[in-house]
Amino acid sequence: MSFFRYVFGPKLYMEYGMSNAQKLYEPIGLEKFGDQIISTLNLMWNISFYASPLLVTFLYRRGYFVVESISTIAKISTSIGLILMVSMVMRGMGRNQSQSYTRMIKAMELLKSPNTEEEGKRALRLFDFEFDYWKVDFDVKNIQSDEKKGKDVVVKKVGRHFKWTTFPCEIVAYLAIQTFGIRMMYPGSVKLLQHYMRPMLVAGRGKLIEEENARRFKVRTLDANDIDTIFVDNRYRNVNGKILVICSEGNAGFYEIGIMATPLSLKYSVLGWNHPGFEGSTGKPFPDQDKNAVEAVVKFAIYHLGFSVNDILFYGWSIGGYSSLWAATCYPDVKGVVLDATFDDVLYLAQSRMPQSLSGIVRIAIRDYCNLHNAELAQKYSGPVNLIRRTEDEIIAEDNNLETNRGNFLALSILKYRYPYIFQTPQINRCKKQLSKPLENRNFTTPEDDLCMSRLVTYVSDQGKKFPLAIGEDYNEEVRSEMAEFLLRKHLRDFKSTHCTPLPAEFFNLPWDILVEQDFVFT
């Protein structure tokens, strides 16, 4: 076995199947010393990357960008390089003495031969190590299909004529979004944050694998990103397990410590994934890469895990609502979409957190490069939707003011599009007033509710369910208001909580569907 496998091998985090269920791998001796030096150098590199504008300015003022300083820079670089090489050799020598690490290396050697590849994959599932070194389990390019899902699903960009007067702003917007902008929108992609959170992420993965029998997979997208996913199969443990919940995390969320816990507590089968650039996933979380990622995850669920489309439920929290809605537009026959603490348009959130003088640049950056417009995207999906609004949300509401919660605008946008003759100006204003305070969460139905449901079922039975529905064209204002209030309660539920509180199981329900109610009434 080559010594270089120990020198350049992956970092080992944990070993499973030990007597104490899971064993956190702790390097000792030379490996620990070498690992500390390498980790310190890596941390310094990450800090230097994020502080590069200040660092370059400092070095320039100190006169380091001149010919005379080349030798000094070369000496510093060579010294750091030698320290790195010596540290890697020391780490390799220490790993060579570790029984756990040697077992992992032997398992990786089995992957080299087709005859022992499957045995090697099974053996490697007993270890948690750097995801870069994992073999790809599913490549979406290998799926041969005549379907062209999602090709006609496009979120419009605001049309703008090119003007020389705005050209400087467009340059600034591009540079901003490509550097710090995308990281402000998705702080989970910041390597420094991931470095700080890694112990929690490793422990979270270990808990899922040991307690839920989860399996981790590497899924490759159309744009060659590798997506870190984990799957819990409850199909043979509980009746809910036949439904697969695909979870899309928020802008600083990871499946290891994220929203998977809620559907798991109800014994659904669950598939979690990390956005591009998060933990094991490669790439950056720009919309195009994120859309390719979630589409690859859905195809993995269908073609590799064996779930039918109508047994899949999308669950998105916060910014993950965009990923879930996009997937739903590509696969409209899914069971439904659950959106928790989600907004209508990220532009309004971005502008409220930036100086007013930069609003023009922010608009260009969002609309051209990160246009997460959930309200517009939701109009392209006609299936069941369940919205959860957090009444003390401090992220998508201004100053914790419930009236400004962007979930209000998303709910009204969806309802106005789907039921245009019911949600006219008086009804929208009435709903806005209702949404300015917490809604009553009912566990019972009233005679008025039954009457509203009867109207809907009768219409769908006669005219079919194709949004937007023309129901309500001949209603008077009072009936429209009754229907509007009924539909609002059917699509939105309040949870008294801040933005990041885990969602209790009793708030996670399958979305309400008119067709299901229709079948129930006529059965």
Short mmCIF file of C-alpha atoms in Angstrom, two decimals, residues 250-457:
data_model
loop_
_atom_site.label_atom_id
_atom_site.label_comp_id
_atom_site.label_asym_id
_atom_site.label_seq_id
_atom_site.Cartn_x
_atom_site.Cartn_y
_atom_site.Cartn_z
CA GLY A 250 -32.18 27.88 4.16
CA ASN A 251 -29.29 30.17 3.27
CA ALA A 252 -27.22 29.06 6.28
CA GLY A 253 -28.78 25.62 6.73
CA PHE A 254 -27.28 22.17 6.26
CA TYR A 255 -29.12 18.86 6.13
CA GLU A 256 -27.00 17.61 9.04
CA ILE A 257 -28.68 19.98 11.50
CA GLY A 258 -31.61 21.28 9.46
CA ILE A 259 -35.26 20.72 8.68
CA MET A 260 -35.08 16.95 8.07
CA ALA A 261 -35.90 16.34 11.74
CA THR A 262 -39.53 17.41 11.30
CA PRO A 263 -40.65 14.93 8.59
CA LEU A 264 -38.44 12.24 10.16
CA SER A 265 -40.37 12.54 13.40
CA LEU A 266 -43.50 11.65 11.40
CA LYS A 267 -41.74 8.63 9.82
CA TYR A 268 -41.72 9.91 6.25
CA SER A 269 -38.89 8.85 3.98
CA VAL A 270 -36.62 11.89 3.74
CA LEU A 271 -33.97 13.07 1.29
CA GLY A 272 -31.79 15.99 2.36
CA TRP A 273 -29.24 17.84 0.27
CA ASN A 274 -26.83 20.73 0.65
CA HIS A 275 -26.85 23.71 -1.72
CA PRO A 276 -23.86 24.10 -4.07
CA GLY A 277 -20.89 25.32 -2.05
CA PHE A 278 -22.35 24.05 1.25
CA GLU A 279 -20.27 21.47 3.18
CA GLY A 280 -19.64 18.55 0.77
CA SER A 281 -21.40 20.10 -2.24
CA THR A 282 -19.27 21.81 -4.87
CA GLY A 283 -20.00 24.96 -6.86
CA LYS A 284 -21.63 28.21 -5.78
CA PRO A 285 -25.28 28.76 -4.84
CA PHE A 286 -26.23 30.89 -7.84
CA PRO A 287 -29.79 30.17 -9.07
CA ASP A 288 -28.76 28.22 -12.18
CA GLN A 289 -26.47 25.93 -10.18
CA ASP A 290 -29.05 25.54 -7.42
CA LYS A 291 -31.76 24.63 -9.93
CA ASN A 292 -29.52 22.03 -11.55
CA ALA A 293 -28.75 20.68 -8.08
CA VAL A 294 -32.33 20.19 -6.93
CA GLU A 295 -33.35 18.78 -10.32
CA ALA A 296 -30.53 16.23 -10.08
CA VAL A 297 -31.65 15.35 -6.55
CA VAL A 298 -35.22 14.73 -7.76
CA LYS A 299 -34.01 12.53 -10.62
CA PHE A 300 -31.84 10.65 -8.15
CA ALA A 301 -34.94 10.03 -6.03
CA ILE A 302 -36.91 8.76 -9.05
CA TYR A 303 -34.34 6.76 -10.99
CA HIS A 304 -32.02 5.55 -8.23
CA LEU A 305 -34.16 5.37 -5.09
CA GLY A 306 -37.28 4.22 -6.96
CA PHE A 307 -39.92 6.73 -5.85
CA SER A 308 -42.75 7.71 -8.18
CA VAL A 309 -43.25 11.42 -8.85
CA ASN A 310 -46.68 11.55 -7.20
CA ASP A 311 -45.20 10.17 -3.97
CA ILE A 312 -42.73 13.05 -3.61
CA LEU A 313 -43.33 16.10 -1.41
CA PHE A 314 -41.09 19.18 -1.54
CA TYR A 315 -40.34 20.92 1.75
CA GLY A 316 -38.51 24.24 1.61
CA TRP A 317 -37.48 26.49 4.47
CA SER A 318 -36.67 30.18 3.96
CA ILE A 319 -34.56 30.61 0.80
CA GLY A 320 -34.96 26.88 0.18
CA GLY A 321 -38.51 27.67 -0.87
CA TYR A 322 -37.13 28.79 -4.23
CA SER A 323 -35.45 25.42 -4.78
CA SER A 324 -38.66 23.59 -3.85
CA LEU A 325 -40.84 25.71 -6.12
CA TRP A 326 -38.45 25.30 -9.01
CA ALA A 327 -38.48 21.51 -8.57
CA ALA A 328 -42.29 21.58 -8.44
CA THR A 329 -42.50 23.47 -11.75
CA CYS A 330 -40.31 20.77 -13.30
CA TYR A 331 -42.36 17.95 -11.75
CA PRO A 332 -45.93 19.32 -11.43
CA ASP A 333 -47.43 15.92 -10.54
CA VAL A 334 -45.74 15.76 -7.12
CA LYS A 335 -47.85 15.40 -3.98
CA GLY A 336 -47.31 19.03 -3.07
CA VAL A 337 -45.06 21.76 -1.69
CA VAL A 338 -44.65 22.87 1.92
CA LEU A 339 -43.05 26.31 2.30
CA ASP A 340 -41.91 27.37 5.75
CA ALA A 341 -40.89 30.99 6.47
CA THR A 342 -40.56 31.75 2.76
CA PHE A 343 -40.69 35.11 0.98
CA ASP A 344 -42.24 36.34 -2.27
CA ASP A 345 -39.25 38.17 -3.79
CA VAL A 346 -35.71 38.34 -2.41
CA LEU A 347 -35.22 41.81 -3.90
CA TYR A 348 -37.33 43.46 -1.19
CA LEU A 349 -35.39 41.69 1.55
CA ALA A 350 -32.04 42.65 0.01
CA GLN A 351 -32.95 46.31 -0.50
CA SER A 352 -34.23 46.70 3.07
CA ARG A 353 -30.86 45.59 4.43
CA MET A 354 -28.68 47.80 2.25
CA PRO A 355 -28.28 51.59 2.22
CA GLN A 356 -30.93 53.40 0.18
CA SER A 357 -28.20 54.95 -1.97
CA LEU A 358 -27.25 51.46 -3.23
CA SER A 359 -30.77 50.32 -4.08
CA GLY A 360 -30.18 50.67 -7.84
CA ILE A 361 -27.06 48.50 -7.73
CA VAL A 362 -28.83 45.97 -5.52
CA ARG A 363 -31.73 45.76 -7.98
CA ILE A 364 -29.38 45.11 -10.91
CA ALA A 365 -27.42 42.48 -8.95
CA ILE A 366 -30.56 40.62 -7.87
CA ARG A 367 -32.53 40.79 -11.08
CA ASP A 368 -29.59 39.85 -13.33
CA TYR A 369 -27.75 37.29 -11.23
CA CYS A 370 -29.83 36.09 -8.26
CA ASN A 371 -33.48 36.63 -9.13
CA LEU A 372 -35.25 34.51 -6.49
CA HIS A 373 -38.80 35.56 -7.35
CA ASN A 374 -40.97 32.96 -5.60
CA ALA A 375 -44.27 34.69 -6.31
CA GLU A 376 -43.67 34.57 -10.05
CA LEU A 377 -42.35 31.02 -9.94
CA ALA A 378 -45.34 29.79 -7.91
CA GLN A 379 -47.68 30.81 -10.73
CA LYS A 380 -46.08 28.13 -12.90
CA TYR A 381 -47.01 25.36 -10.46
CA SER A 382 -50.66 24.30 -10.13
CA GLY A 383 -50.34 21.68 -7.39
CA PRO A 384 -51.13 21.83 -3.68
CA VAL A 385 -49.18 24.37 -1.60
CA ASN A 386 -49.03 24.74 2.16
CA LEU A 387 -47.54 27.96 3.60
CA ILE A 388 -46.27 28.27 7.17
CA ARG A 389 -45.84 31.81 8.49
CA ARG A 390 -43.80 32.51 11.61
CA THR A 391 -45.45 35.29 13.55
CA GLU A 392 -42.21 36.45 15.23
CA ASP A 393 -40.02 36.14 12.15
CA GLU A 394 -37.11 38.58 12.35
CA ILE A 395 -35.59 37.73 8.96
CA ILE A 396 -38.35 38.12 6.35
CA ALA A 397 -40.22 40.82 8.28
CA GLU A 398 -39.07 44.34 9.09
CA ASP A 399 -38.57 44.96 12.82
CA ASN A 400 -40.61 41.82 13.62
CA ASN A 401 -43.67 43.58 12.24
CA LEU A 402 -46.12 40.85 11.19
CA GLU A 403 -47.73 43.14 8.62
CA THR A 404 -44.43 43.33 6.69
CA ASN A 405 -43.79 39.57 6.68
CA ARG A 406 -42.99 38.67 3.06
CA GLY A 407 -44.91 35.43 3.50
CA ASN A 408 -48.10 37.53 3.45
CA PHE A 409 -47.29 38.79 -0.02
CA LEU A 410 -46.41 35.30 -1.26
CA ALA A 411 -49.70 33.88 0.00
CA LEU A 412 -51.80 36.66 -1.53
CA SER A 413 -49.90 36.46 -4.80
CA ILE A 414 -50.62 32.73 -5.11
CA LEU A 415 -54.28 33.08 -4.15
CA LYS A 416 -54.86 36.10 -6.40
CA TYR A 417 -53.45 34.20 -9.37
CA ARG A 418 -55.34 30.98 -8.70
CA TYR A 419 -58.71 32.58 -7.80
CA PRO A 420 -58.76 35.97 -9.58
CA TYR A 421 -62.55 36.50 -9.34
CA ILE A 422 -62.58 35.81 -5.61
CA PHE A 423 -59.49 37.79 -4.63
CA GLN A 424 -60.44 41.19 -5.94
CA THR A 425 -59.41 44.50 -4.36
CA PRO A 426 -61.87 44.46 -1.40
CA GLN A 427 -61.01 40.85 -0.54
CA ILE A 428 -57.26 41.44 -0.83
CA ASN A 429 -57.51 44.45 1.47
CA ARG A 430 -59.56 42.41 3.93
CA CYS A 431 -56.99 39.59 3.87
CA LYS A 432 -54.15 42.06 4.39
CA LYS A 433 -55.90 43.32 7.49
CA GLN A 434 -56.32 39.75 8.74
CA LEU A 435 -52.66 38.98 8.03
CA SER A 436 -51.54 41.98 10.07
CA LYS A 437 -52.24 39.91 13.18
CA PRO A 438 -51.91 36.19 14.03
CA LEU A 439 -54.47 33.91 12.42
CA GLU A 440 -56.59 31.49 14.40
CA ASN A 441 -55.39 27.91 13.83
CA ARG A 442 -58.59 25.87 13.68
CA ASN A 443 -58.83 22.13 14.22
CA PHE A 444 -62.51 22.07 13.31
CA THR A 445 -64.79 23.07 10.46
CA THR A 446 -67.82 25.35 10.55
CA PRO A 447 -71.00 25.25 8.44
CA GLU A 448 -69.60 28.21 6.50
CA ASP A 449 -66.46 26.19 5.74
CA ASP A 450 -68.54 23.28 4.48
CA LEU A 451 -70.49 25.63 2.22
CA CYS A 452 -67.28 27.13 0.79
CA MET A 453 -65.90 23.66 0.17
CA SER A 454 -69.12 22.62 -1.54
CA ARG A 455 -68.85 25.59 -3.93
CA LEU A 456 -65.28 24.65 -4.83
CA VAL A 457 -65.99 20.95 -5.30
#
